[in-house]
Coordinates of C-alpha atoms and ligand atoms in Angstrom, one line a residue:
X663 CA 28.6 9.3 0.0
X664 CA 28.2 11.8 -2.9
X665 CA 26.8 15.2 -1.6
X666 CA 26.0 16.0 -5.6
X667 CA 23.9 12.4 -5.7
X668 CA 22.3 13.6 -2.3
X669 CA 21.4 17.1 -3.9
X670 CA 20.2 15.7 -7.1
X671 CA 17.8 13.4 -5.1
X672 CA 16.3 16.2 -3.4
X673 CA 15.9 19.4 -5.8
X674 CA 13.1 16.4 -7.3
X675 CA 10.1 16.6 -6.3
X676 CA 8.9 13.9 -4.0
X677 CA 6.9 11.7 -6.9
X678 CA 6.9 8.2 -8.1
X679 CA 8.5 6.7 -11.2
X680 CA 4.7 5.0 -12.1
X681 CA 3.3 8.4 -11.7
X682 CA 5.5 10.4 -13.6
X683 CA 5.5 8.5 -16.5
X684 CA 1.7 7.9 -17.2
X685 CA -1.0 10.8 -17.4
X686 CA -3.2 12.3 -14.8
X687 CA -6.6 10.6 -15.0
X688 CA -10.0 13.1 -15.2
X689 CA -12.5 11.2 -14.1
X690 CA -15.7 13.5 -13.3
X691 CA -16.9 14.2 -10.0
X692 CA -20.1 12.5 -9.1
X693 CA -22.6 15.4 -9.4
X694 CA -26.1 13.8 -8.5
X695 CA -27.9 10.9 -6.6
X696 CA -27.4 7.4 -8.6
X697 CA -27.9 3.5 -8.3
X698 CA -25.9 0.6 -9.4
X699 CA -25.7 -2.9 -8.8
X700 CA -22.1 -2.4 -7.3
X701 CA -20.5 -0.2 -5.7
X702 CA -16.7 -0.2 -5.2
X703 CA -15.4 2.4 -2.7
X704 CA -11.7 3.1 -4.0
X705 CA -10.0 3.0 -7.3
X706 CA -7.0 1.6 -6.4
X707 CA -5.9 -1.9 -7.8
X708 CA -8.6 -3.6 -6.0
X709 CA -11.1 -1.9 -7.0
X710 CA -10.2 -1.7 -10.8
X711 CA -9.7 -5.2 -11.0
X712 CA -12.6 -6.1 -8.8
X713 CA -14.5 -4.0 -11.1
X714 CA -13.2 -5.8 -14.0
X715 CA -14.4 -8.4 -12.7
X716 CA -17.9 -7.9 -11.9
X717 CA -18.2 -6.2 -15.2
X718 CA -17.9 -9.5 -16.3
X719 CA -20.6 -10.9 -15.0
X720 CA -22.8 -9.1 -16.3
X721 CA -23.3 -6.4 -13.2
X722 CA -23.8 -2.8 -13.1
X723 CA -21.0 -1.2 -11.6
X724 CA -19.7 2.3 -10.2
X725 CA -16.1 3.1 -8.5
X726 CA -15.8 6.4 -6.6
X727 CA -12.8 7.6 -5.3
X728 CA -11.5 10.4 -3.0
X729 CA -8.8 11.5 -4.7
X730 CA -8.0 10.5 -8.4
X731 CA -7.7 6.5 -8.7
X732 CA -4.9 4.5 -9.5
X733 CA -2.8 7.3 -7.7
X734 CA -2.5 6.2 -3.5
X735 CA -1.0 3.1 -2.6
X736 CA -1.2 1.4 -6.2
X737 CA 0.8 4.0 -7.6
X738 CA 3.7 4.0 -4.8
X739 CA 4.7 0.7 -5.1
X740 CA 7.4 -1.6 -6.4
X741 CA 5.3 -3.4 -8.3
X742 CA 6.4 -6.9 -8.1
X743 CA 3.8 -9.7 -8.6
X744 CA 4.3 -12.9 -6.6
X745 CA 3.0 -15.6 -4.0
X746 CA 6.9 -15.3 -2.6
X747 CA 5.7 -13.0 0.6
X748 CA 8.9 -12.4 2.1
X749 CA 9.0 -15.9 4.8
X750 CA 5.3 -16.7 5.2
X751 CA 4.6 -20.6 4.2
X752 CA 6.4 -22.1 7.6
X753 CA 4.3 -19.7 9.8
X754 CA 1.5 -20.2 7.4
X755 CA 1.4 -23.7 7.4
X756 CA 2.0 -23.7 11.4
X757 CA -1.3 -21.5 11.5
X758 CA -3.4 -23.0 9.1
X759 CA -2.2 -26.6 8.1
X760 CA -0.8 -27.5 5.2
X761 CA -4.1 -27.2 3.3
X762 CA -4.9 -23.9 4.3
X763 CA -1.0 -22.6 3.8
X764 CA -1.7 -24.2 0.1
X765 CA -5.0 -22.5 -0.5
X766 CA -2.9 -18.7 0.3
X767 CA -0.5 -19.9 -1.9
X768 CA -2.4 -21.3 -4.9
X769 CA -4.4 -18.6 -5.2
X770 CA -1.9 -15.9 -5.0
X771 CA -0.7 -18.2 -7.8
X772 CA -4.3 -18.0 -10.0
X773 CA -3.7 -14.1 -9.3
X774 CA -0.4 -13.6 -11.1
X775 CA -2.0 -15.6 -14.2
X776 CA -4.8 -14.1 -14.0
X777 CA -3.4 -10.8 -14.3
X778 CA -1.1 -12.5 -16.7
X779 CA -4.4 -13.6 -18.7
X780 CA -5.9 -9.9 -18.7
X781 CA -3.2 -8.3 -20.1
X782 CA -3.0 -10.8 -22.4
X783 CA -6.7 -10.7 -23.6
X784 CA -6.6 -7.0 -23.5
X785 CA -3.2 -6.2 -25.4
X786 CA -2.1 -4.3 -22.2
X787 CA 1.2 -2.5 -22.8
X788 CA 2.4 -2.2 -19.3
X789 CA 6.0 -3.5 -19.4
X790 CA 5.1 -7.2 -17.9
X791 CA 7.2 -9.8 -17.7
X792 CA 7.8 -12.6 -15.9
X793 CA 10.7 -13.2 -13.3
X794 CA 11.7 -15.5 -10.6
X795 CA 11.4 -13.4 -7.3
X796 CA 13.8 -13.9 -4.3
X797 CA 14.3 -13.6 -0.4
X798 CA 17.8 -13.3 0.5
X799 CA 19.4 -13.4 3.7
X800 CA 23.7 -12.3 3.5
X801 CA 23.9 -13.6 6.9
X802 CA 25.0 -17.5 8.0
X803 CA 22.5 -16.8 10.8
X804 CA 19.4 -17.1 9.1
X805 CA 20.7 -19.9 6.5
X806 CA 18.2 -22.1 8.4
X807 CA 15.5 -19.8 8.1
X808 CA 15.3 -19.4 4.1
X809 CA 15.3 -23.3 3.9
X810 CA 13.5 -24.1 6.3
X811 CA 11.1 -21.6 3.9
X812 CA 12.0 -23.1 1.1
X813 CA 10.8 -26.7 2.6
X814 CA 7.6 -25.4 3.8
X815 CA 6.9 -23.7 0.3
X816 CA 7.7 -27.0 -2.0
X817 CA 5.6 -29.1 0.2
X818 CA 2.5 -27.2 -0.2
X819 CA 3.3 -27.3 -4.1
X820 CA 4.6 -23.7 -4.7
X821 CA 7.7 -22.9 -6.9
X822 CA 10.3 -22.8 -4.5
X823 CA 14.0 -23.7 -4.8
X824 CA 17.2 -22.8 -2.7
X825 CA 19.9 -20.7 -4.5
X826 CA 23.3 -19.2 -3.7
X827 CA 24.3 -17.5 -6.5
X828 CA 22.7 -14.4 -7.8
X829 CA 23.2 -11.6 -10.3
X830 CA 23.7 -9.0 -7.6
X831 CA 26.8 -7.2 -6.9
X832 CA 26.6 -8.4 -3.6
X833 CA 27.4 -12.1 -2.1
X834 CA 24.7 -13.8 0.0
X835 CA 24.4 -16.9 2.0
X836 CA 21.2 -18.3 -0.1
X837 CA 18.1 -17.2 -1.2
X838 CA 14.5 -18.7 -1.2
X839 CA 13.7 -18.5 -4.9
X840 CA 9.8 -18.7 -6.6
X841 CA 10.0 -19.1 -10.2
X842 CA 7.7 -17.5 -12.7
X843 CA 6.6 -14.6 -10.9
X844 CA 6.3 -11.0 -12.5
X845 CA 6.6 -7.5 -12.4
X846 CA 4.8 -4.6 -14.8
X847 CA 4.0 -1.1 -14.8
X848 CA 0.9 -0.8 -12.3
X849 CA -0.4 2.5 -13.9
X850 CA 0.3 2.0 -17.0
X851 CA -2.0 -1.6 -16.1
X852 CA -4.8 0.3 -14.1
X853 CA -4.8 3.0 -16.4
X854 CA -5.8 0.6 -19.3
X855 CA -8.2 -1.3 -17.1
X856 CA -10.2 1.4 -16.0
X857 CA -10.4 2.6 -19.8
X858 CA -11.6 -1.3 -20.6
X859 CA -13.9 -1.1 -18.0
X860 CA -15.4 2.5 -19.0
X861 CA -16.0 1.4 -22.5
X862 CA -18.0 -1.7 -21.2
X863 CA -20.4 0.5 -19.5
X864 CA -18.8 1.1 -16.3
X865 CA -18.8 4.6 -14.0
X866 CA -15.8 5.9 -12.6
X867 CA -16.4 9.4 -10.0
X868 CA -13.0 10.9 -8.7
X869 CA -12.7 13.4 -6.1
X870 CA -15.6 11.5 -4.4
X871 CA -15.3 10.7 -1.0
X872 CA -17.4 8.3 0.7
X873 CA -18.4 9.0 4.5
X874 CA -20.6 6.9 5.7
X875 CA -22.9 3.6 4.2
X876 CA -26.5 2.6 5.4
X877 CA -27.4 -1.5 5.2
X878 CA -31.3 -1.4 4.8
X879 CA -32.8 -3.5 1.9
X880 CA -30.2 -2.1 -0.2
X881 CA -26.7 -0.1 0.4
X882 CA -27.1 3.8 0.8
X883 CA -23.8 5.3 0.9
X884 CA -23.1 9.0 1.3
X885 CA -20.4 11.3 -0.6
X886 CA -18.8 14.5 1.1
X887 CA -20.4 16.1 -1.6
X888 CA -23.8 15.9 -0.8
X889 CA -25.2 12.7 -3.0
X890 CA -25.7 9.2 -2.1
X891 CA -25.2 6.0 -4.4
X892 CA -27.7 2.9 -3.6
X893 CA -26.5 -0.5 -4.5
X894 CA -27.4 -4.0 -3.8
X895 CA -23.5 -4.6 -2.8
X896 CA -20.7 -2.5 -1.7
X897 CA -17.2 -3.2 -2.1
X898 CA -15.0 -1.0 1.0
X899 CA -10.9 -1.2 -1.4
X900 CA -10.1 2.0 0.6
X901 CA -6.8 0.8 1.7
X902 CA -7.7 1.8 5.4
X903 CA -11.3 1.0 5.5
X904 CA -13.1 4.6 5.7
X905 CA -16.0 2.4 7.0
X906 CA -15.5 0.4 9.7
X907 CA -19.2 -1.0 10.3
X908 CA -18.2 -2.1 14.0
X909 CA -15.6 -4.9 12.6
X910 CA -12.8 -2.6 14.8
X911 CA -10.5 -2.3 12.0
X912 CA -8.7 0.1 13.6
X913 CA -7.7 -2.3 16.8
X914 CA -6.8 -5.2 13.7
X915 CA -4.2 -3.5 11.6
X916 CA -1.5 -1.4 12.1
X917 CA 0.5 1.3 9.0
X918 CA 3.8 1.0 7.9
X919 CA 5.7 3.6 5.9
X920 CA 8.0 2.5 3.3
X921 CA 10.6 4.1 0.8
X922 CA 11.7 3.4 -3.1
X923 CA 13.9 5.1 -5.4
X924 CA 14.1 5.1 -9.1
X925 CA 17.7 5.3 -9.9
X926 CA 20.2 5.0 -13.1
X927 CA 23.0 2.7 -12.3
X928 CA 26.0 1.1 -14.7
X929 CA 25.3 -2.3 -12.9
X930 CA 23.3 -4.8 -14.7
X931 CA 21.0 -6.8 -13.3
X932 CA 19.6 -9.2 -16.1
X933 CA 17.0 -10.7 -14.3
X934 CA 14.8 -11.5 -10.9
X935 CA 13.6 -9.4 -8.2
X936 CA 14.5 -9.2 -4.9
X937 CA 14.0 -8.6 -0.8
X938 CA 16.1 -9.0 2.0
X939 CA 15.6 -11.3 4.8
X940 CA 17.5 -9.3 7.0
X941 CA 16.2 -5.5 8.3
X942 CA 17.0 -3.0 7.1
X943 CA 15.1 -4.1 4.2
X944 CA 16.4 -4.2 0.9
X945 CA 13.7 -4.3 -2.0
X946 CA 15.5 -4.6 -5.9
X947 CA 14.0 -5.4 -9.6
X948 CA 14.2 -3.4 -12.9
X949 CA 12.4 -1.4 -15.0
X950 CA 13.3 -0.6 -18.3
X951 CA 12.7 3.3 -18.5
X952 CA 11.3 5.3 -20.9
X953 CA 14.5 6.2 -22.4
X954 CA 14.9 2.3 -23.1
X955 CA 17.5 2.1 -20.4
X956 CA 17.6 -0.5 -17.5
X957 CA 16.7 1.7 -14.6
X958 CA 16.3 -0.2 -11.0
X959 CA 13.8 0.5 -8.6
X960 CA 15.5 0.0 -4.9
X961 CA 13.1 -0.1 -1.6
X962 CA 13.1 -0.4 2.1
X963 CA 13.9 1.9 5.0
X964 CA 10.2 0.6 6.9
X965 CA 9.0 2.3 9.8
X966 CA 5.3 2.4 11.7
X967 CA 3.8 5.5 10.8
X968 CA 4.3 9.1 12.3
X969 CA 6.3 8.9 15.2
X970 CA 9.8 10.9 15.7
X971 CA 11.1 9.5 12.3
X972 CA 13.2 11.8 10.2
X973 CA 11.7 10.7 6.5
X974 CA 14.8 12.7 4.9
X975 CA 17.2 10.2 7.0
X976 CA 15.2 7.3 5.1
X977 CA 15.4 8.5 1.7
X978 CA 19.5 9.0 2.0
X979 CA 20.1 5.8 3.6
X980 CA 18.4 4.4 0.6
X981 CA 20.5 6.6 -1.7
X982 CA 23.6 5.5 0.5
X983 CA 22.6 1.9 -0.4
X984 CA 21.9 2.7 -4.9
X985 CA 25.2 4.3 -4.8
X986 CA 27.8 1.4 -2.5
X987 CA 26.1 -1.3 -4.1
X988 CA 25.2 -0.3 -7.2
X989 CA 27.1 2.8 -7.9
X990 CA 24.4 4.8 -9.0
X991 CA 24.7 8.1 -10.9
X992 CA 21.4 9.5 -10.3
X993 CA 18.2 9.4 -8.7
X994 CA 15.5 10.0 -10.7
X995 CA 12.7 9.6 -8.9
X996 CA 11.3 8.6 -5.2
X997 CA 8.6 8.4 -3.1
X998 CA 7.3 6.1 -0.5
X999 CA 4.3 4.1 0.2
X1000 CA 1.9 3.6 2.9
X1001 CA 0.8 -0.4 4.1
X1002 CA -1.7 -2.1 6.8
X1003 CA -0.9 -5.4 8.3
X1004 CA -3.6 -7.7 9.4
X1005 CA -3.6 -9.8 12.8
X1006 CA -1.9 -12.7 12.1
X1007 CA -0.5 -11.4 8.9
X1008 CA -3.6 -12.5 6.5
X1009 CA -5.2 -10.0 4.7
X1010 CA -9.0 -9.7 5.2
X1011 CA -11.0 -9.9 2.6
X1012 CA -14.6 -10.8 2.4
X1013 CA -17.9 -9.8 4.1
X1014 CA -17.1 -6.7 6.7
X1015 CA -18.3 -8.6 9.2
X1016 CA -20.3 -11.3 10.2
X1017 CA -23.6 -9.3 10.2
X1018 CA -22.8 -7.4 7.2
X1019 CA -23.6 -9.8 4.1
X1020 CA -23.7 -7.0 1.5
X1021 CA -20.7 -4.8 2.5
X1022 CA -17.5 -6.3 1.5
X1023 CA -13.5 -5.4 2.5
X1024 CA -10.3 -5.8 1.2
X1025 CA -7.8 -4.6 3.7
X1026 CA -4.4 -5.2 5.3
X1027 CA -2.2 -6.5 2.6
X1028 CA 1.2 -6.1 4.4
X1029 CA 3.1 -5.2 1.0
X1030 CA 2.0 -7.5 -1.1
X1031 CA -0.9 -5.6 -2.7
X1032 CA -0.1 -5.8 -6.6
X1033 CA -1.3 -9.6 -5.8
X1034 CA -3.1 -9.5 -3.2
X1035 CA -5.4 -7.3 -4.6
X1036 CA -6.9 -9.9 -7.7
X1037 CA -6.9 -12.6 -4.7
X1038 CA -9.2 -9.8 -2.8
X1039 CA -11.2 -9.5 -6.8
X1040 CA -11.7 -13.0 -7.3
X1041 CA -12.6 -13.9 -3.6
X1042 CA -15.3 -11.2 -3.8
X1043 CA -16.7 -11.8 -7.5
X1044 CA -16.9 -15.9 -6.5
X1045 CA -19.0 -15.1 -3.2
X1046 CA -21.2 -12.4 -5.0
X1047 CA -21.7 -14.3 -8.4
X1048 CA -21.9 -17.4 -6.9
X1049 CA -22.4 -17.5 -3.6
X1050 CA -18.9 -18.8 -2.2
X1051 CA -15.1 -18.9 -2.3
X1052 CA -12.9 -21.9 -1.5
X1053 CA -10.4 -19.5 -0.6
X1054 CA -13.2 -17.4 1.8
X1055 CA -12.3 -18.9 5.0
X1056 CA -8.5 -18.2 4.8
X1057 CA -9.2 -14.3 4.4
X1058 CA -12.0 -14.1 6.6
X1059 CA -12.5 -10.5 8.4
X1060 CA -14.2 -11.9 11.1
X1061 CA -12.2 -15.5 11.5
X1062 CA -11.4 -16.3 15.0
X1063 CA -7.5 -15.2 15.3
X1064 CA -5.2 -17.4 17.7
X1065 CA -3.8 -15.6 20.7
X1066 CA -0.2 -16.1 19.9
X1067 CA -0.8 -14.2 16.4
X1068 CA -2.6 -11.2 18.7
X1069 CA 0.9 -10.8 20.8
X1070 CA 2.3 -8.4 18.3
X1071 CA -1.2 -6.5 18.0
X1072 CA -1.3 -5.9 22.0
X1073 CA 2.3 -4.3 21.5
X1074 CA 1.0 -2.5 18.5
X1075 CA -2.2 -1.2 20.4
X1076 CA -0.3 0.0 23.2
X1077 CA 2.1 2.0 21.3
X1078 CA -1.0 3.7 19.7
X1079 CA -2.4 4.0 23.8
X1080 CA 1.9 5.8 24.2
X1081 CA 0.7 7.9 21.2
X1082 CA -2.3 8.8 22.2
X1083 CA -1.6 9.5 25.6
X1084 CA 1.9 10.7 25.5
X1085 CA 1.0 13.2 22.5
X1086 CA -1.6 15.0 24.4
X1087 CA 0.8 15.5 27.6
X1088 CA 3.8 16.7 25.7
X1089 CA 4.1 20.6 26.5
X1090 CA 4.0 23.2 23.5
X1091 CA 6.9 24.3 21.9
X1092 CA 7.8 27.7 23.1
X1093 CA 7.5 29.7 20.8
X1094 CA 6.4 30.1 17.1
X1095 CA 9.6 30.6 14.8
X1096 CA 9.2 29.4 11.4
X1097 CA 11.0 29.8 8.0
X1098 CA 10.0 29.5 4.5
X1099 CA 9.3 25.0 3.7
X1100 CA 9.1 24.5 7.1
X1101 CA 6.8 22.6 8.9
X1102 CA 6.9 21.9 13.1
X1103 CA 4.9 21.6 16.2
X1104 CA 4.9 25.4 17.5
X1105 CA 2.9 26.6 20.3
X1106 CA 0.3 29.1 19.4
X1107 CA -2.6 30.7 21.5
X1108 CA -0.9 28.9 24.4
X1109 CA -1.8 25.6 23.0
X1110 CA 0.2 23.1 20.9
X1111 CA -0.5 23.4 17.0
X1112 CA 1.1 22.2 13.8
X1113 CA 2.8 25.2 11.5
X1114 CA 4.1 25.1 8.0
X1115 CA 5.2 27.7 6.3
X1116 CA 5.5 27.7 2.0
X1117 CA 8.1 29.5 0.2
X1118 CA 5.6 32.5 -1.0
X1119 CA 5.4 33.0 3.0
X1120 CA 1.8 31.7 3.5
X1121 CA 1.6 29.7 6.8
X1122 CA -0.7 27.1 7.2
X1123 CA -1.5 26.3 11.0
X1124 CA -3.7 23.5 12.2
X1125 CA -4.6 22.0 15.8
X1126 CA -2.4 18.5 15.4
X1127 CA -5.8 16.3 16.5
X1128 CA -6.1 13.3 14.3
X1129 CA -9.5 13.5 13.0
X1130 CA -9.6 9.6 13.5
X1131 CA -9.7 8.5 17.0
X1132 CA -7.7 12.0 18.5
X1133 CA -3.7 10.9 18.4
X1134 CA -1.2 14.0 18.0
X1135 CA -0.3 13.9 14.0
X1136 CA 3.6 14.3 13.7
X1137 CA 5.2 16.5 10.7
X1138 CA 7.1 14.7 8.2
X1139 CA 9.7 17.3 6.5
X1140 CA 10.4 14.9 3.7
X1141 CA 7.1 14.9 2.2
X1142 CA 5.6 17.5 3.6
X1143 CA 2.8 15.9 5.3
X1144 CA 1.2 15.6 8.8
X1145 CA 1.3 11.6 9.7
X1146 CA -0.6 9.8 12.5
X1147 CA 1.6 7.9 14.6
X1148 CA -1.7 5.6 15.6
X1149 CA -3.6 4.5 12.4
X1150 CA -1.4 6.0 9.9
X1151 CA -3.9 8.6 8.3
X1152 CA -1.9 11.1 6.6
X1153 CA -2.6 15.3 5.9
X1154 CA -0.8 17.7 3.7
X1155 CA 0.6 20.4 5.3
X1156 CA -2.6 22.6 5.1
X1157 CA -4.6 20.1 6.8
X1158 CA -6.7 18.0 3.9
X1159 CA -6.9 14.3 4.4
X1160 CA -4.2 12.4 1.8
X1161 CA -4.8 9.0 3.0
X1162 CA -7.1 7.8 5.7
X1163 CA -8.6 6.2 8.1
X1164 CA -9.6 9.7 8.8
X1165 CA -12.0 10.9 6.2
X1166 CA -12.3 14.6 7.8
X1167 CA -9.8 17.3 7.2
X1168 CA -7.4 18.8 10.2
X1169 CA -9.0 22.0 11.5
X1170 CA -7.1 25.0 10.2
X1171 CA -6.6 27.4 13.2
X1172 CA -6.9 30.7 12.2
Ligands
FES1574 FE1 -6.3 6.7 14.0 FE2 -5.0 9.1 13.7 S1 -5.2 7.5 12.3 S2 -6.0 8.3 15.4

């Protein structure tokens, strides 16, 4: 592999290609107590469009974010549009029947036209267009697999067909194909949205952290600034729900990390995106760049979050993978992304819980949140306008889950139990040697503690508690970050949150 690709890679800054080539938003901070009809918690996808939405009919509506919106998980993504969820519809329709496996699929469907629809109605300039999307496998072993897929997909109605032949420099056994999918920009989209939105009479607060919501009469939910918004609903599109309201979220979904590159490549691809079947996982589509050049965007390299995972190992096995199969010549940008995955793999969306009728959550998307997300809008707006979804019951949060679907989530709750546990009785490091851009577990007062060091010589040191539930956060040289091996909240190296569950910065030891 080429050191100089390597090299290039990394003297970049860790930042994605959606980020870098759309403007930082300045939203104001919420500076005093307010009221609204709705409140959306998260300006991610989810909550843009469910604002959008809303907007629509007729409601009052505010979204507050932590950070600055359209920037987390909904701006480190691949961006690709579809109902094609890697192999889902033979499981689906084993789980739910063939009418419930439809309902997922037809209104992931609604959700690509719909966003099809706004763009449309709005002018949106966000590089959409539509594509057939595929699964491939390149091994004979899993032949019956992707048909078997394919089977289960085109009985339920969806778009499915069997290929072989792609425009891939690469061979494959066959490939579950969707037709008329689609992929866009998802800043460039948001970005417009929110603007839409604002000039309709919407509120948008950044740097606005929620902490904590009261259910009275009405919704009373507190800032870590000091105000409170009341509302009549609240929408929690946190990602990780920062409020949990007894529906044990935490116990119901477990974090994934995920890598992508930008790269420049002399291979074509003319059309489609793409995914692997087989691990490691293979993500592929194109983008044209701002240059006018076909850049492709190439993903995979998923882990659980935190953990002993060396990030840096990721990103080059990814690079490894741009230049073999597609000879690439640079690598413009990359970054990673963060994603939840629900018990039995179907998001939840809906009321929190069963008690909760005016607090509402969209969570655990696996990675298929550029869709998921208007499912999540339209599911929400139909029960709050009008009192129900036909899609409700599929989503559920608080659906009754079979115990062969809760196999994997006993496994994944006892590796956060391992963290937990195992974290705490690991011994300190012995002693405290650091260099400039280093970050590690050092020992310090005679107790473990987290160290980074910048290159102006400043170190930063903080006790390596989670502020979630307690597990040992893990240091993650790649980005730079302190990860939770347990929930998947994620610090910067000086301790303030990045992504929750944890809503509470690390404390800085002095
Ligand atoms: Fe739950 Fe850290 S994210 S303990």
């Amino acid at each position: 592999m080429s050191q100089n690709l390597i090299e290039k890679a990394f003297s970049r800054p860790v930042e994605s290609y959606w980020i870098g080539t759309t403007p930082q938003t300045t939203y104001p901070e919420l500076n005093e107590n307010i009221k609204t009809d709705i409140l959306i918690v998260g300006g991610g996808i989810t909550g843009i469009a469910a604002a959008y939405l809303l907007q629509k009919e007729g409601l009052d509506v505010v979204i507050i974010d932590a950070g600055r919106i359209a920037h987390s998980t909904s701006g480190h993504t691949t961006a690709k549009i579809t109902s094609l969820h890697s192999v889902k519809y033979a499981k689906l329709i084993k789980q739910l029947g063939e009418e419930g496996a439809g309902k997922y699929g037809e209104i992931n469907e609604k959700a690509i036209s719909m966003i099809e629809d706004i763009i449309k109605e709005n002018n949106i300039q966000c590089d959409f267009s539509r594509q057939p999307n595929f699964v491939y496998t390149k091994e004979e072993q899993y032949i019956n697999i992707i048909e078997e897929e394919v089977n289960a997909a085109k009985s339920i109605g969806l778009p499915a067909r069997f290929e072989t032949s792609l425009p891939l420099p690469f061979s494959v056994q066959g490939a579950i194909c969707f037709d008329n999918q689609a992929q866009f920009h998802p800043r460039k989209y948001l970005l417009s949205l929110a603007d839409i939105f604002i000039k309709n009479g919407g509120h948008i607060f950044e740097n606005t952290a929620a902490i904590d919501i009261h259910e009275d009469r009405e919704c009373t939910t507190s800032t870590r600034n000091g105000f409170s918004i009341k509302s009549d609903k609240v929408i929690v599109a946190s990602h990780f729900p920062f409020y949990d309201g007894w529906g044990f979220y935490s116990a119901r979904m477990f974090g994934e990390r995920s890598y992508a590159l930008a790269v420049k490549s002399p291979v074509n691809v003319p059309y489609g995106m793409y995914i692997s079947y087989e691990q490691p996982t293979r993500s592929i589509r194109t983008q044209l760049g701002e240059d006018g050049n076909q850049l492709l965007i190439l993903g995979g390299e998923h882990h659980k979050t935190g953990g002993n995972i060396n990030e840096k190992e990721k990103y080059t096995k990814l690079i490894n993978f741009a230049e073999t199969d597609f000879h690439a010549t640079d690598v413009l940008y990359r970054w990673s992304a963060q994603d939840y995955t629900a018990m039995n793999e179907i998001p939840y969306i809906g009321h929190i819980t069963g008690k909760k009728m005016n607090i509402f959550v969209a969570t655990g998307f696996q990675k298929w949140g550029m869709t998921t997300s208007h499912v999540s809008a339209m599911i929400i707006r139909d029960i709050i306008a009008n009192g129900k979804s036909e899609a409700e019951n599929i989503f559920k949060p608080s659906r009754f889950t079979p115990v062969s679907s809760a196999k994997n989530f006993i496994k994944e709750n006892a590796d956060v139990v391992n963290n937990l546990v195992s974290g705490k009785l690991e011994s300190p490091p012995e002693e405290f040697k650091i260099l400039p851009g280093e970050g590690k577990a050092v020992k310090y007062k005679g107790k473990k503690a987290g160290a980074y060091m910048d290159n102006d010589g400043n170190v930063f040191i903080i006790d390596t508690t989670c502020k979630h539930l307690g597990c040992e956060v893990n240091w993650n040289s790649a980005e730079k970050t302190w990860d939770c091996p347990c929930h998947a909240s994620r610090y910067n190296y000086d301790g303030t949150v990045i992504e929750g569950p944890a809503i509470i910065p690390l404390d800085r030891l002095k």
